[in-house]
Amino acid sequence: MPLVRVAAVCLAVLAFAGGAQAGVRSPAHDGTAKLAAPSGLHAFLAGYPKASTTFPRTPAFAWNPSRGAARYELVLSTDPAFSGNSIAWDDTSVKTPVAAVPIALPWITGTPHSLYARVRAIAANGGVGPWSNSYGFDMRWMDNGIPGALDSPNGMVRWQPIDGATGYQVWFLNADVTDGNGDPTGASKIFSTATYVADERGYYTFHQPLAAGKQWTVLWRVRAVRTVYGALNNALPTVTYGPWSPAYVNRNAAMTSGTFNNLATLGEPPVTGHDPWKDGFRQTPGFTFNGNTGIYGPASLYRVYIFSDQDCVNPVFKGSIVGSPAYAPRTSGPLALPSDPLKLFKLLVPWAADAGNLVDAPITAQDGPQATFAADNGPVQERESAAPATFTPTLVGSATAPSSSSSSSSPPPSSSTGATVPSLTGAGAPTGLWDTNWPVGRYYWTVVATHYVIVGGSSPHVEYWDDEVPQDVCGGRYGFFGIASQPPAVTSASRLPYVWGLSTNGKLRAASTARPTVAGAPLVAWEPALGATAYEVQVSQSAYPWRTYGNLYTFATSTTLPLKPGKWWFRVRGINLTLPNGASTMAWSQKIGVIIAKPKFSVG
């Protein structure tokens, strides 16, 4: 049978799973007595110790098989007594003693635990056995989930990545956003980004601090955001965000004058096994520079361009106009540069330097599209103003359709029935960049001066124009960097694949060799890839040449592969919805071989 295509990429998949809440039909009298309660129920997550009971992402589950079981029922609950309104997930169609749950569980902790799992065996004739002992666990961001602040240059904030995050929200506390009339509202600024760096454009644009020797204070907080998928059976709310960090303080010096210089690129910090300057950045970095003077003189507004060539002829990313000495793209969009001269004049208010612990709140424009123009008379299609990217899954092979039988003895459909959706949509502007095969391939970037001008005579309005053509300045004013998207890690530090399943003698086993042998459907897992919001898993009957036999898409970091007996290979890649349309796929993991064997024991 071809690989069943699990499409847990959308809430729609849970419409099939809803049937799993229904009770199994009354057990046959001769079936129940033969079934023992499964033992050894536990949860696990790739990359985490075996004894873990707290997880940042929905874990997978495994247990020792019960003799005579044709399938199992796995139930998750917020109540150790498994009362009716506490059931978060109920699946009666699990074919092997390993299960991947295609829902994002909420952050929830308790004493001793807040979530509980149990499982029971179901015979071929519909008879059910006793429940296993319950297994308790909790869901929370690891290490309290608070991003720690990192050192950053003028005009930029940076923080430590959080495991499981697919984005971040940044809160600038001492910034005052304008209303529709251009007047300050007293509201602070919160925006979204897919990376670990943000510029302070709201503090500089239209009102740069000018006094030499003074400092300006930025108060900011940040929290991680995750993709939430699926729906809990008991409708318990599931938030997308983690806890806010404490208020961090950045003290910035005044803008430097002179010709643009010291163009630098910053992004994720080096970690064990990865240095972005050796291996390439995994996501679009931030850009910083000194100076404020282009070929036509000093300026107070700037724009970053990114090119695929050193001559700066082929642009791949056009930034939004900012007044800060740093730029980092935001998925929530750019500042809405005012076209009304009166609203512009209201923004041209200097913000005060620190004096006597004064923390001033500069007036910041609302977010919104920018209508700007290049120096050679073309309107600029800024990436931050672009519509969210979409990704349409491409399914390979024949799906296994859910059963249409009305018989109560038929297992209800679950996450393994091959339900699918037509497409995915990103959460904001597609600010990502294509892989460059770093260090051979690379991107080149420059910064140009821009300005505003009031035009229109008796009906005046404000326009925003680049002063310079990037091609004219790239020869002496450029930086470079590379992008290499992270492949999902499908093996542990000991180089054993994240594969679990039954051995040929009926024992539940984790992989102990580089190419494990599993009887029945294995559960495969991986560690998350930075920037990925979903994943594609493909299988082939040969490692080379790779010929895709079947595939599946999932938001989770584990899934089961119901394959027929034989030699198989699988690989995993992330789907990054911050990349432009048509470019959402990330790097493939290494190929993992697995042998599917016929069991040598009887289950009946």
Short mmCIF file of C-alpha atoms in Angstrom, two decimals, residues 172-465:
data_model
loop_
_atom_site.label_atom_id
_atom_site.label_comp_id
_atom_site.label_asym_id
_atom_site.label_seq_id
_atom_site.Cartn_x
_atom_site.Cartn_y
_atom_site.Cartn_z
CA PHE A 172 8.57 48.95 22.22
CA LEU A 173 7.34 50.40 25.49
CA ASN A 174 8.41 54.03 25.15
CA ALA A 175 7.08 54.73 21.67
CA ASP A 176 3.80 56.56 21.05
CA VAL A 177 1.82 55.48 17.98
CA THR A 178 -0.24 58.04 16.08
CA ASP A 179 -3.93 57.76 15.28
CA GLY A 180 -5.68 58.35 11.95
CA ASN A 181 -5.23 62.11 12.35
CA GLY A 182 -1.51 61.79 13.03
CA ASP A 183 -1.90 62.62 16.73
CA PRO A 184 -0.24 60.56 19.49
CA THR A 185 -2.53 58.00 21.09
CA GLY A 186 -0.50 57.02 24.16
CA ALA A 187 -0.31 53.45 22.83
CA SER A 188 3.04 51.69 22.72
CA LYS A 189 4.27 49.78 19.67
CA ILE A 190 3.96 45.99 19.11
CA PHE A 191 4.98 44.36 15.83
CA SER A 192 5.87 40.92 14.46
CA THR A 193 8.97 39.39 12.93
CA ALA A 194 10.07 35.91 11.89
CA THR A 195 13.68 36.34 13.02
CA TYR A 196 15.70 37.20 16.16
CA VAL A 197 16.50 40.80 15.35
CA ALA A 198 14.49 44.04 14.97
CA ASP A 199 15.34 47.60 14.10
CA GLU A 200 14.29 50.64 16.11
CA ARG A 201 12.84 52.53 13.14
CA GLY A 202 10.01 54.00 15.22
CA TYR A 203 12.50 55.85 17.42
CA TYR A 204 14.48 57.42 14.56
CA THR A 205 12.25 57.92 11.54
CA PHE A 206 11.43 61.66 11.12
CA HIS A 207 13.00 62.59 14.47
CA GLN A 208 16.58 61.40 14.75
CA PRO A 209 18.40 62.25 17.98
CA LEU A 210 21.08 64.77 17.03
CA ALA A 211 22.90 65.93 20.17
CA ALA A 212 26.42 64.50 20.27
CA GLY A 213 27.48 62.84 23.50
CA LYS A 214 23.93 62.11 24.63
CA GLN A 215 22.12 58.78 24.96
CA TRP A 216 18.59 57.72 24.10
CA THR A 217 16.87 54.90 25.90
CA VAL A 218 14.73 52.24 24.26
CA LEU A 219 12.60 50.04 26.53
CA TRP A 220 11.53 46.80 24.87
CA ARG A 221 10.14 43.35 25.48
CA VAL A 222 9.87 40.28 23.27
CA ARG A 223 7.93 37.02 23.27
CA ALA A 224 8.00 33.89 21.14
CA VAL A 225 5.14 32.91 18.83
CA ARG A 226 4.36 29.40 17.60
CA THR A 227 2.12 28.00 14.90
CA VAL A 228 -1.04 26.53 16.43
CA TYR A 229 -2.73 23.73 14.51
CA GLY A 230 -5.69 21.44 15.09
CA ALA A 231 -8.52 21.87 17.56
CA LEU A 232 -8.89 20.21 20.93
CA ASN A 233 -11.99 18.10 21.43
CA ASN A 234 -12.91 20.01 24.58
CA ALA A 235 -12.30 23.43 22.93
CA LEU A 236 -9.72 24.40 25.56
CA PRO A 237 -8.13 27.65 24.31
CA THR A 238 -4.66 27.29 22.81
CA VAL A 239 -2.63 30.47 22.48
CA THR A 240 0.08 31.09 19.92
CA TYR A 241 2.44 33.06 22.13
CA GLY A 242 4.76 32.51 25.07
CA PRO A 243 5.45 34.78 28.05
CA TRP A 244 6.72 38.31 27.61
CA SER A 245 10.32 38.94 28.57
CA PRO A 246 11.07 41.50 31.25
CA ALA A 247 11.67 45.02 30.01
CA TYR A 248 15.11 45.30 28.47
CA VAL A 249 16.99 48.58 28.08
CA ASN A 250 18.96 49.68 25.03
CA ARG A 251 20.98 52.86 25.31
CA ASN A 252 21.78 54.31 21.89
CA ALA A 253 24.30 56.95 21.00
CA ALA A 254 23.56 59.73 18.54
CA MET A 255 23.59 59.05 14.81
CA THR A 256 27.01 59.22 13.21
CA SER A 257 27.61 61.60 10.33
CA GLY A 258 29.72 61.20 7.22
CA THR A 259 29.66 58.83 4.26
CA PHE A 260 27.90 55.48 4.77
CA ASN A 261 30.42 52.92 6.09
CA ASN A 262 30.86 49.79 8.22
CA LEU A 263 28.00 47.90 6.60
CA ALA A 264 27.44 44.85 8.82
CA THR A 265 25.04 41.90 8.96
CA LEU A 266 23.65 40.38 12.18
CA GLY A 267 21.21 37.54 12.76
CA GLU A 268 20.98 34.44 14.88
CA PRO A 269 23.86 34.01 17.33
CA PRO A 270 26.37 31.17 16.93
CA VAL A 271 25.33 27.97 18.69
CA THR A 272 26.92 24.56 19.06
CA GLY A 273 27.41 23.19 15.57
CA HIS A 274 26.36 26.37 13.76
CA ASP A 275 28.09 29.67 13.08
CA PRO A 276 26.18 31.85 10.60
CA TRP A 277 29.41 33.31 9.22
CA LYS A 278 30.81 29.85 8.54
CA ASP A 279 27.61 28.04 7.61
CA GLY A 280 25.34 30.81 6.31
CA PHE A 281 22.43 32.52 8.03
CA ARG A 282 19.36 30.37 8.49
CA GLN A 283 17.01 33.34 8.18
CA THR A 284 17.12 36.86 6.77
CA PRO A 285 19.48 38.81 9.04
CA GLY A 286 19.44 42.43 10.13
CA PHE A 287 21.59 45.15 8.56
CA THR A 288 23.48 47.97 10.25
CA PHE A 289 25.62 50.86 9.00
CA ASN A 290 27.33 54.01 10.15
CA GLY A 291 27.07 57.43 8.56
CA ASN A 292 24.23 59.36 6.96
CA THR A 293 25.68 60.77 3.74
CA GLY A 294 25.17 59.53 0.21
CA ILE A 295 26.62 60.85 -3.03
CA TYR A 296 24.26 63.86 -2.89
CA GLY A 297 24.80 64.81 0.75
CA PRO A 298 23.43 64.02 4.23
CA ALA A 299 20.02 62.34 4.60
CA SER A 300 17.71 61.31 7.42
CA LEU A 301 15.93 58.42 5.66
CA TYR A 302 17.46 55.22 4.25
CA ARG A 303 16.62 52.05 2.35
CA VAL A 304 18.38 48.68 2.18
CA TYR A 305 18.52 46.74 -1.11
CA ILE A 306 19.67 43.12 -1.45
CA PHE A 307 20.99 41.71 -4.73
CA SER A 308 22.07 38.36 -6.07
CA ASP A 309 25.06 39.94 -7.85
CA GLN A 310 27.92 42.16 -6.77
CA ASP A 311 27.09 44.69 -9.49
CA CYS A 312 23.74 45.34 -7.77
CA VAL A 313 21.73 44.82 -10.94
CA ASN A 314 19.42 41.94 -9.93
CA PRO A 315 17.48 42.92 -6.78
CA VAL A 316 15.98 40.10 -4.71
CA PHE A 317 14.78 42.20 -1.76
CA LYS A 318 13.76 45.85 -1.53
CA GLY A 319 13.55 47.15 2.02
CA SER A 320 11.18 49.70 3.45
CA ILE A 321 12.27 53.25 4.19
CA VAL A 322 13.51 53.80 7.76
CA GLY A 323 15.33 56.55 9.61
CA SER A 324 17.34 54.23 11.86
CA PRO A 325 20.98 53.17 11.41
CA ALA A 326 19.74 49.57 11.15
CA TYR A 327 17.14 47.64 9.18
CA ALA A 328 15.50 44.26 9.84
CA PRO A 329 12.38 43.22 7.90
CA ARG A 330 9.08 42.79 9.74
CA THR A 331 6.28 40.40 8.84
CA SER A 332 3.69 42.86 10.22
CA GLY A 333 4.62 45.50 7.66
CA PRO A 334 6.47 48.84 7.42
CA LEU A 335 5.74 52.21 8.96
CA ALA A 336 3.00 53.99 7.04
CA LEU A 337 4.85 57.04 5.78
CA PRO A 338 2.31 59.89 5.78
CA SER A 339 1.20 61.39 2.47
CA ASP A 340 -0.59 64.26 4.25
CA PRO A 341 1.90 67.10 4.95
CA LEU A 342 0.12 67.98 8.21
CA LYS A 343 0.53 64.42 9.51
CA LEU A 344 4.20 64.49 8.47
CA PHE A 345 4.80 67.73 10.38
CA LYS A 346 3.23 66.20 13.50
CA LEU A 347 5.84 63.42 13.36
CA LEU A 348 8.78 65.84 13.03
CA VAL A 349 9.15 66.18 16.79
CA PRO A 350 12.61 65.48 18.30
CA TRP A 351 12.75 63.05 21.18
CA ALA A 352 14.65 64.06 24.27
CA ALA A 353 17.96 62.66 25.47
CA ASP A 354 18.13 60.96 28.86
CA ALA A 355 18.35 63.54 31.60
CA GLY A 356 17.43 62.76 35.16
CA ASN A 357 16.28 59.25 34.13
CA LEU A 358 13.78 60.71 31.68
CA VAL A 359 12.54 58.09 29.22
CA ASP A 360 10.91 59.91 26.35
CA ALA A 361 8.27 58.47 23.97
CA PRO A 362 8.88 59.51 20.35
CA ILE A 363 5.86 59.77 18.08
CA THR A 364 5.71 56.78 15.72
CA ALA A 365 3.66 56.35 12.59
CA GLN A 366 1.18 53.51 12.33
CA ASP A 367 2.01 50.41 10.31
CA GLY A 368 0.84 50.30 6.72
CA PRO A 369 1.93 50.18 3.07
CA GLN A 370 4.54 52.62 1.83
CA ALA A 371 4.22 54.32 -1.56
CA THR A 372 7.84 55.04 -2.43
CA PHE A 373 9.91 55.56 -5.57
CA ALA A 374 13.33 54.60 -6.82
CA ALA A 375 15.72 57.25 -8.10
CA ASP A 376 15.23 56.01 -11.67
CA ASN A 377 11.49 56.83 -11.48
CA GLY A 378 10.04 53.41 -10.70
CA PRO A 379 7.72 52.67 -7.76
CA VAL A 380 9.39 50.36 -5.24
CA GLN A 381 7.65 47.06 -4.50
CA GLU A 382 8.80 46.65 -0.92
CA ARG A 383 8.85 43.14 0.47
CA GLU A 384 7.34 44.18 3.81
CA SER A 385 4.26 45.50 2.00
CA ALA A 386 3.74 42.26 0.04
CA ALA A 387 0.80 39.93 0.67
CA PRO A 388 1.46 36.76 2.69
CA ALA A 389 2.92 33.90 0.70
CA THR A 390 0.90 30.76 0.00
CA PHE A 391 2.06 27.18 -0.40
CA THR A 392 0.08 24.44 -2.12
CA PRO A 393 1.03 20.92 -1.04
CA THR A 394 1.89 18.60 -3.91
CA LEU A 395 0.83 15.06 -3.07
CA VAL A 396 2.55 12.06 -4.61
CA GLY A 397 1.03 8.59 -5.03
CA SER A 398 -2.45 7.40 -4.13
CA ALA A 399 -4.09 8.44 -0.90
CA THR A 400 -5.93 5.97 1.26
CA ALA A 401 -9.47 7.28 1.60
CA PRO A 402 -11.34 7.16 4.91
CA SER A 403 -13.76 4.34 5.36
CA SER A 404 -17.32 5.15 4.32
CA SER A 405 -18.75 2.14 6.14
CA SER A 406 -21.50 2.90 8.60
CA SER A 407 -20.68 -0.16 10.65
CA SER A 408 -19.80 0.74 14.22
CA SER A 409 -17.06 -1.90 14.14
CA SER A 410 -15.09 0.13 11.61
CA PRO A 411 -12.42 2.31 13.19
CA PRO A 412 -13.25 6.00 12.95
CA PRO A 413 -10.94 8.10 10.77
CA SER A 414 -8.08 9.96 12.42
CA SER A 415 -4.97 11.89 11.46
CA SER A 416 -3.72 8.95 9.37
CA THR A 417 -6.55 8.87 6.84
CA GLY A 418 -4.92 11.13 4.27
CA ALA A 419 -7.25 14.15 4.59
CA THR A 420 -5.74 17.23 2.96
CA VAL A 421 -6.23 20.95 2.29
CA PRO A 422 -5.46 22.93 -0.86
CA SER A 423 -2.92 25.41 0.51
CA LEU A 424 -1.21 27.14 3.44
CA THR A 425 -0.91 30.89 3.97
CA GLY A 426 1.82 32.71 5.85
CA ALA A 427 1.19 34.86 8.89
CA GLY A 428 2.56 38.05 7.34
CA ALA A 429 4.81 39.55 4.70
CA PRO A 430 7.23 37.07 3.07
CA THR A 431 10.51 38.50 4.35
CA GLY A 432 12.65 35.38 3.79
CA LEU A 433 15.39 34.79 1.22
CA TRP A 434 16.34 31.83 -0.96
CA ASP A 435 19.26 29.54 -0.09
CA THR A 436 22.52 30.63 -1.71
CA ASN A 437 24.77 27.58 -1.38
CA TRP A 438 26.98 29.54 1.00
CA PRO A 439 29.90 30.27 0.86
CA VAL A 440 30.04 29.78 -2.92
CA GLY A 441 26.80 31.66 -3.50
CA ARG A 442 26.04 34.84 -1.60
CA TYR A 443 23.92 37.99 -1.45
CA TYR A 444 25.20 41.55 -1.72
CA TRP A 445 23.48 44.48 -0.06
CA THR A 446 23.79 48.22 0.10
CA VAL A 447 22.04 51.17 1.72
CA VAL A 448 20.92 54.28 -0.15
CA ALA A 449 19.84 57.70 1.06
CA THR A 450 16.20 58.70 0.56
CA HIS A 451 14.20 61.87 1.15
CA TYR A 452 10.67 63.18 1.34
CA VAL A 453 9.34 65.97 -0.87
CA ILE A 454 6.06 67.91 -0.80
CA VAL A 455 4.53 68.15 -4.25
CA GLY A 456 1.13 68.94 -5.74
CA GLY A 457 0.91 72.73 -5.63
CA SER A 458 -2.54 73.73 -4.35
CA SER A 459 -3.25 70.10 -3.38
CA PRO A 460 0.00 69.16 -1.68
CA HIS A 461 1.01 65.65 -0.74
CA VAL A 462 4.22 63.97 0.41
CA GLU A 463 6.27 61.60 -1.76
CA TYR A 464 9.31 59.54 -0.79
CA TRP A 465 12.19 59.05 -3.22
#
